């Protein structure tokens, strides 16, 4: 039953439709599968209008791609708000978003999105939403994805969980495979600016396997954890991030293996930078094709590692200070040229300035 007048759906409207190949396009992503659409208003009043879209089996494909990047068993989208359904046909989306009457109508609109037990089919798609000069690039693997998000006109909140036991990556030209568990907490946000507060989010990497020409590493007990203490991201069109994060690393052996594979350093260097039980903090900035680490520092009872880095335009500039007891060294890269320094290294690290500082 549809009760409509003058562009509005009125009280008592109820319409349900099902399809084996229901297709809904959301922000240039085509969601297709076995689904049901339910449009409804309360029996005794005109608002809120409800639009419920529920899928029992689905795939999600970006417009222009050859195949889906996500497949799953359950997706639910629930919209609540204005019962006005016939905007001016001559008004484009930009004008509609800025129109005062339209803004007033949608001031109480909400959207709830829930995804249960979906599979990210190729984790390499994550690279499309991060800076091209990220030192870490995903090369494959699948992940379980679950999401529970709420969108208001001036608020976003919820949780996105990503869990993989087969994440494949390349870091500094070294091949890695690992278990990855990411809990992305959306504490707040502004939808129209695509801006979200992701403080409290947590990423855990463990069971890392390093494959290299000189050294391999494989230990189920190894782990590293990054927790966003303060973090704000802009997620459109590409990820921008400013964060202060807590770090915990069980030991540096995977990093030593990667360093040995790339640079084949003297044995004493590898031994010096093999450290355990490290904790600390890092600041991180990501924007366009630029990744900047103003300072990261982790320590243990007898050791310390500190780093500054800038990755942009295919060029790396970085300084890594390593200390074990009274022995220390500096690993420095300037315009992709690397060297090792063992003289007055702490002073040199403190004086090292990233090119855009």
Short mmCIF file of N, CA and C in Angstrom, two decimals, residues 214-322:
data_model
loop_
_atom_site.label_atom_id
_atom_site.label_comp_id
_atom_site.label_asym_id
_atom_site.label_seq_id
_atom_site.Cartn_x
_atom_site.Cartn_y
_atom_site.Cartn_z
N UNK A 214 68.61 -13.84 2.02
CA UNK A 214 69.62 -14.14 3.02
C UNK A 214 69.05 -14.68 4.32
N UNK A 215 67.87 -14.17 4.73
CA UNK A 215 67.29 -14.56 6.00
C UNK A 215 65.78 -14.80 5.84
N UNK A 216 65.28 -15.83 6.54
CA UNK A 216 63.85 -16.05 6.67
C UNK A 216 63.49 -15.95 8.15
N UNK A 217 62.22 -15.64 8.40
CA UNK A 217 61.75 -15.57 9.79
C UNK A 217 60.36 -16.15 9.86
N UNK A 218 60.10 -16.98 10.87
CA UNK A 218 58.79 -17.59 11.06
C UNK A 218 58.65 -17.96 12.53
N UNK A 219 57.80 -17.24 13.25
CA UNK A 219 57.62 -17.49 14.69
C UNK A 219 56.19 -17.15 15.07
N UNK A 220 55.42 -18.15 15.49
CA UNK A 220 54.03 -17.93 15.86
C UNK A 220 53.88 -17.06 17.11
N UNK A 221 54.95 -16.90 17.90
CA UNK A 221 54.84 -16.14 19.13
C UNK A 221 55.13 -14.66 18.95
N UNK A 222 55.60 -14.26 17.76
CA UNK A 222 55.93 -12.85 17.54
C UNK A 222 54.65 -12.04 17.36
N UNK A 223 54.65 -10.79 17.88
CA UNK A 223 53.48 -9.93 17.69
C UNK A 223 53.88 -8.47 17.80
N UNK A 224 53.07 -7.64 17.17
CA UNK A 224 53.20 -6.18 17.28
C UNK A 224 51.81 -5.58 17.33
N UNK A 225 51.66 -4.52 18.10
CA UNK A 225 50.35 -3.90 18.27
C UNK A 225 50.46 -2.39 18.15
N UNK A 226 49.53 -1.80 17.41
CA UNK A 226 49.44 -0.35 17.27
C UNK A 226 48.05 0.07 17.74
N UNK A 227 47.99 1.01 18.70
CA UNK A 227 46.71 1.52 19.20
C UNK A 227 46.65 3.02 18.97
N UNK A 228 45.58 3.47 18.30
CA UNK A 228 45.41 4.88 18.02
C UNK A 228 44.97 5.61 19.29
N UNK A 229 45.89 6.35 19.90
CA UNK A 229 45.56 7.10 21.11
C UNK A 229 44.75 8.34 20.76
N UNK A 230 45.16 9.01 19.70
CA UNK A 230 44.42 10.14 19.14
C UNK A 230 44.57 10.06 17.63
N UNK A 231 43.46 10.03 16.90
CA UNK A 231 43.57 9.85 15.45
C UNK A 231 42.34 10.42 14.75
N UNK A 232 42.59 11.19 13.70
CA UNK A 232 41.53 11.72 12.86
C UNK A 232 41.85 11.40 11.41
N UNK A 233 40.84 10.93 10.69
CA UNK A 233 41.04 10.54 9.30
C UNK A 233 40.00 11.21 8.41
N UNK A 234 40.38 11.49 7.18
CA UNK A 234 39.45 11.89 6.12
C UNK A 234 39.50 10.78 5.09
N UNK A 235 38.34 10.21 4.78
CA UNK A 235 38.32 8.96 4.01
C UNK A 235 37.85 9.14 2.57
N UNK A 236 37.84 10.37 2.06
CA UNK A 236 37.41 10.59 0.68
C UNK A 236 38.22 11.73 0.09
N UNK A 237 38.78 11.58 -1.13
CA UNK A 237 38.74 10.37 -1.96
C UNK A 237 39.78 9.33 -1.55
N UNK A 238 40.91 9.79 -1.02
CA UNK A 238 41.91 8.86 -0.51
C UNK A 238 42.16 9.17 0.96
N UNK A 239 42.67 8.20 1.68
CA UNK A 239 42.83 8.34 3.12
C UNK A 239 43.84 9.42 3.48
N UNK A 240 43.41 10.30 4.40
CA UNK A 240 44.30 11.24 5.07
C UNK A 240 44.22 10.92 6.55
N UNK A 241 45.35 10.94 7.22
CA UNK A 241 45.38 10.52 8.62
C UNK A 241 46.41 11.33 9.40
N UNK A 242 46.01 11.77 10.59
CA UNK A 242 46.94 12.33 11.57
C UNK A 242 46.69 11.58 12.87
N UNK A 243 47.75 11.00 13.43
CA UNK A 243 47.54 10.13 14.58
C UNK A 243 48.72 10.17 15.54
N UNK A 244 48.37 9.93 16.80
CA UNK A 244 49.37 9.61 17.82
C UNK A 244 49.02 8.21 18.31
N UNK A 245 49.99 7.30 18.20
CA UNK A 245 49.70 5.89 18.44
C UNK A 245 50.64 5.29 19.46
N UNK A 246 50.10 4.36 20.23
CA UNK A 246 50.93 3.56 21.11
C UNK A 246 51.44 2.33 20.38
N UNK A 247 52.68 1.94 20.65
CA UNK A 247 53.31 0.81 19.96
C UNK A 247 53.77 -0.22 20.98
N UNK A 248 53.61 -1.49 20.62
CA UNK A 248 54.19 -2.58 21.41
C UNK A 248 54.72 -3.62 20.43
N UNK A 249 55.98 -4.00 20.58
CA UNK A 249 56.62 -4.98 19.70
C UNK A 249 57.32 -6.02 20.56
N UNK A 250 57.00 -7.30 20.33
CA UNK A 250 57.61 -8.35 21.16
C UNK A 250 59.12 -8.42 20.94
N UNK A 251 59.57 -8.24 19.70
CA UNK A 251 61.00 -8.17 19.42
C UNK A 251 61.19 -7.70 17.99
N UNK A 252 62.43 -7.41 17.63
CA UNK A 252 62.73 -6.83 16.32
C UNK A 252 63.22 -7.86 15.29
N UNK A 253 63.12 -9.15 15.57
CA UNK A 253 63.70 -10.16 14.68
C UNK A 253 63.17 -10.09 13.24
N UNK A 254 61.86 -9.89 12.99
CA UNK A 254 61.44 -9.77 11.59
C UNK A 254 62.08 -8.58 10.89
N UNK A 255 62.23 -7.47 11.60
CA UNK A 255 62.87 -6.29 11.02
C UNK A 255 64.34 -6.55 10.73
N UNK A 256 65.01 -7.28 11.62
CA UNK A 256 66.41 -7.64 11.40
C UNK A 256 66.54 -8.51 10.16
N UNK A 257 65.63 -9.48 10.01
CA UNK A 257 65.67 -10.34 8.83
C UNK A 257 65.51 -9.53 7.56
N UNK A 258 64.57 -8.57 7.56
CA UNK A 258 64.39 -7.73 6.37
C UNK A 258 65.62 -6.86 6.11
N UNK A 259 66.22 -6.33 7.18
CA UNK A 259 67.41 -5.51 7.04
C UNK A 259 68.56 -6.34 6.48
N UNK A 260 68.73 -7.57 6.98
CA UNK A 260 69.79 -8.44 6.48
C UNK A 260 69.59 -8.77 5.00
N UNK A 261 68.35 -9.01 4.61
CA UNK A 261 68.08 -9.37 3.22
C UNK A 261 68.38 -8.22 2.27
N UNK A 262 68.13 -7.00 2.71
CA UNK A 262 68.32 -5.86 1.81
C UNK A 262 69.76 -5.38 1.79
N UNK A 263 70.39 -5.28 2.98
CA UNK A 263 71.69 -4.60 3.06
C UNK A 263 72.86 -5.51 3.38
N UNK A 264 72.61 -6.77 3.81
CA UNK A 264 73.68 -7.69 4.18
C UNK A 264 74.72 -6.99 5.07
N UNK A 265 74.30 -6.46 6.24
CA UNK A 265 75.22 -5.71 7.11
C UNK A 265 76.18 -6.64 7.84
N UNK A 266 77.22 -6.09 8.49
CA UNK A 266 78.08 -6.92 9.33
C UNK A 266 77.26 -7.60 10.43
N UNK A 267 77.76 -8.76 10.88
CA UNK A 267 76.99 -9.54 11.85
C UNK A 267 76.75 -8.77 13.14
N UNK A 268 77.72 -7.95 13.57
CA UNK A 268 77.56 -7.22 14.82
C UNK A 268 76.39 -6.23 14.74
N UNK A 269 76.13 -5.71 13.54
CA UNK A 269 75.01 -4.79 13.37
C UNK A 269 73.69 -5.52 13.61
N UNK A 270 73.54 -6.70 13.00
CA UNK A 270 72.32 -7.48 13.18
C UNK A 270 72.10 -7.85 14.64
N UNK A 271 73.18 -8.19 15.33
CA UNK A 271 73.03 -8.54 16.75
C UNK A 271 72.63 -7.33 17.58
N UNK A 272 73.19 -6.18 17.28
CA UNK A 272 72.90 -4.98 18.04
C UNK A 272 71.43 -4.57 17.92
N UNK A 273 70.85 -4.74 16.74
CA UNK A 273 69.48 -4.28 16.54
C UNK A 273 68.45 -5.37 16.82
N UNK A 274 68.88 -6.52 17.36
CA UNK A 274 67.94 -7.56 17.78
C UNK A 274 67.54 -7.28 19.24
N UNK A 275 66.35 -6.72 19.43
CA UNK A 275 65.90 -6.25 20.74
C UNK A 275 64.54 -6.86 21.07
N UNK A 276 64.19 -6.88 22.36
CA UNK A 276 62.94 -7.53 22.79
C UNK A 276 62.13 -6.60 23.69
N UNK A 277 60.81 -6.90 23.75
CA UNK A 277 59.88 -6.26 24.69
C UNK A 277 59.93 -4.74 24.61
N UNK A 278 59.59 -4.21 23.47
CA UNK A 278 59.67 -2.77 23.24
C UNK A 278 58.27 -2.15 23.29
N UNK A 279 58.18 -0.97 23.93
CA UNK A 279 56.92 -0.24 23.98
C UNK A 279 57.19 1.25 23.84
N UNK A 280 56.23 1.97 23.25
CA UNK A 280 56.42 3.41 23.11
C UNK A 280 55.29 4.05 22.34
N UNK A 281 55.60 5.17 21.66
CA UNK A 281 54.60 5.93 20.92
C UNK A 281 55.18 6.39 19.60
N UNK A 282 54.27 6.71 18.66
CA UNK A 282 54.67 7.24 17.36
C UNK A 282 53.65 8.26 16.90
N UNK A 283 54.10 9.25 16.18
CA UNK A 283 53.21 10.19 15.49
C UNK A 283 53.27 9.87 14.00
N UNK A 284 52.14 10.00 13.32
CA UNK A 284 52.02 9.57 11.93
C UNK A 284 51.14 10.54 11.17
N UNK A 285 51.57 10.89 9.94
CA UNK A 285 50.78 11.74 9.05
C UNK A 285 50.76 11.10 7.66
N UNK A 286 49.58 10.95 7.09
CA UNK A 286 49.42 10.41 5.75
C UNK A 286 48.52 11.34 4.96
N UNK A 287 48.96 11.71 3.76
CA UNK A 287 48.15 12.57 2.90
C UNK A 287 48.66 12.48 1.48
N UNK A 288 47.73 12.33 0.53
CA UNK A 288 48.07 12.20 -0.89
C UNK A 288 49.13 11.08 -1.04
N UNK A 289 50.26 11.36 -1.70
CA UNK A 289 51.31 10.35 -1.84
C UNK A 289 52.46 10.63 -0.88
N UNK A 290 52.12 10.89 0.35
CA UNK A 290 53.12 11.31 1.32
C UNK A 290 52.83 10.65 2.67
N UNK A 291 53.85 9.99 3.22
CA UNK A 291 53.75 9.42 4.56
C UNK A 291 54.89 10.01 5.39
N UNK A 292 54.54 10.60 6.51
CA UNK A 292 55.53 11.28 7.36
C UNK A 292 55.42 10.77 8.78
N UNK A 293 56.56 10.40 9.36
CA UNK A 293 56.65 9.99 10.75
C UNK A 293 57.56 10.98 11.46
N UNK A 294 56.98 12.01 12.09
CA UNK A 294 57.84 13.01 12.76
C UNK A 294 58.72 12.39 13.83
N UNK A 295 58.15 11.42 14.59
CA UNK A 295 58.95 10.74 15.60
C UNK A 295 58.23 9.49 16.07
N UNK A 296 58.97 8.40 16.14
CA UNK A 296 58.51 7.16 16.76
C UNK A 296 59.60 6.70 17.70
N UNK A 297 59.19 6.26 18.90
CA UNK A 297 60.20 5.84 19.87
C UNK A 297 59.65 4.70 20.72
N UNK A 298 60.40 3.61 20.81
CA UNK A 298 60.05 2.49 21.68
C UNK A 298 61.26 2.15 22.52
N UNK A 299 60.98 1.69 23.76
CA UNK A 299 62.07 1.40 24.68
C UNK A 299 61.77 0.12 25.46
N UNK A 300 62.83 -0.44 26.04
CA UNK A 300 62.72 -1.53 27.01
C UNK A 300 63.70 -1.21 28.14
N UNK A 301 63.93 -2.15 29.04
CA UNK A 301 64.83 -1.90 30.17
C UNK A 301 66.24 -1.52 29.73
N UNK A 302 66.70 -2.18 28.65
CA UNK A 302 68.10 -1.99 28.25
C UNK A 302 68.25 -1.43 26.84
N UNK A 303 67.15 -1.17 26.17
CA UNK A 303 67.27 -0.83 24.75
C UNK A 303 66.33 0.31 24.37
N UNK A 304 66.61 0.89 23.21
CA UNK A 304 65.80 1.99 22.69
C UNK A 304 65.90 2.00 21.17
N UNK A 305 64.77 2.26 20.51
CA UNK A 305 64.75 2.47 19.06
C UNK A 305 63.93 3.72 18.80
N UNK A 306 64.46 4.64 18.02
CA UNK A 306 63.74 5.86 17.66
C UNK A 306 63.88 6.07 16.15
N UNK A 307 62.85 6.67 15.54
CA UNK A 307 62.87 6.83 14.09
C UNK A 307 62.17 8.11 13.68
N UNK A 308 62.66 8.69 12.57
CA UNK A 308 61.99 9.76 11.84
C UNK A 308 62.00 9.36 10.38
N UNK A 309 60.92 9.65 9.64
CA UNK A 309 60.91 9.19 8.25
C UNK A 309 59.94 10.01 7.42
N UNK A 310 60.28 10.14 6.13
CA UNK A 310 59.40 10.74 5.14
C UNK A 310 59.48 9.92 3.87
N UNK A 311 58.32 9.48 3.38
CA UNK A 311 58.22 8.74 2.13
C UNK A 311 57.35 9.56 1.19
N UNK A 312 57.91 10.01 0.08
CA UNK A 312 57.13 10.80 -0.88
C UNK A 312 57.82 10.79 -2.23
N UNK A 313 57.02 10.72 -3.28
CA UNK A 313 57.56 10.77 -4.64
C UNK A 313 58.58 9.69 -4.94
N UNK A 314 58.46 8.54 -4.30
CA UNK A 314 59.41 7.46 -4.53
C UNK A 314 60.75 7.65 -3.84
N UNK A 315 60.85 8.69 -3.01
CA UNK A 315 62.10 9.01 -2.33
C UNK A 315 61.90 8.82 -0.83
N UNK A 316 62.90 8.21 -0.19
CA UNK A 316 62.86 7.98 1.25
C UNK A 316 63.95 8.77 1.93
N UNK A 317 63.56 9.44 3.02
CA UNK A 317 64.52 10.08 3.92
C UNK A 317 64.16 9.63 5.33
N UNK A 318 65.13 9.07 6.04
CA UNK A 318 64.81 8.55 7.37
C UNK A 318 66.07 8.46 8.20
N UNK A 319 65.84 8.40 9.53
CA UNK A 319 66.92 8.15 10.48
C UNK A 319 66.38 7.22 11.55
N UNK A 320 67.13 6.16 11.84
CA UNK A 320 66.73 5.19 12.86
C UNK A 320 67.88 5.07 13.86
N UNK A 321 67.58 5.43 15.10
CA UNK A 321 68.56 5.34 16.18
C UNK A 321 68.29 4.07 16.98
N UNK A 322 69.35 3.28 17.22
CA UNK A 322 69.23 2.03 17.96
C UNK A 322 70.27 2.02 19.08
#
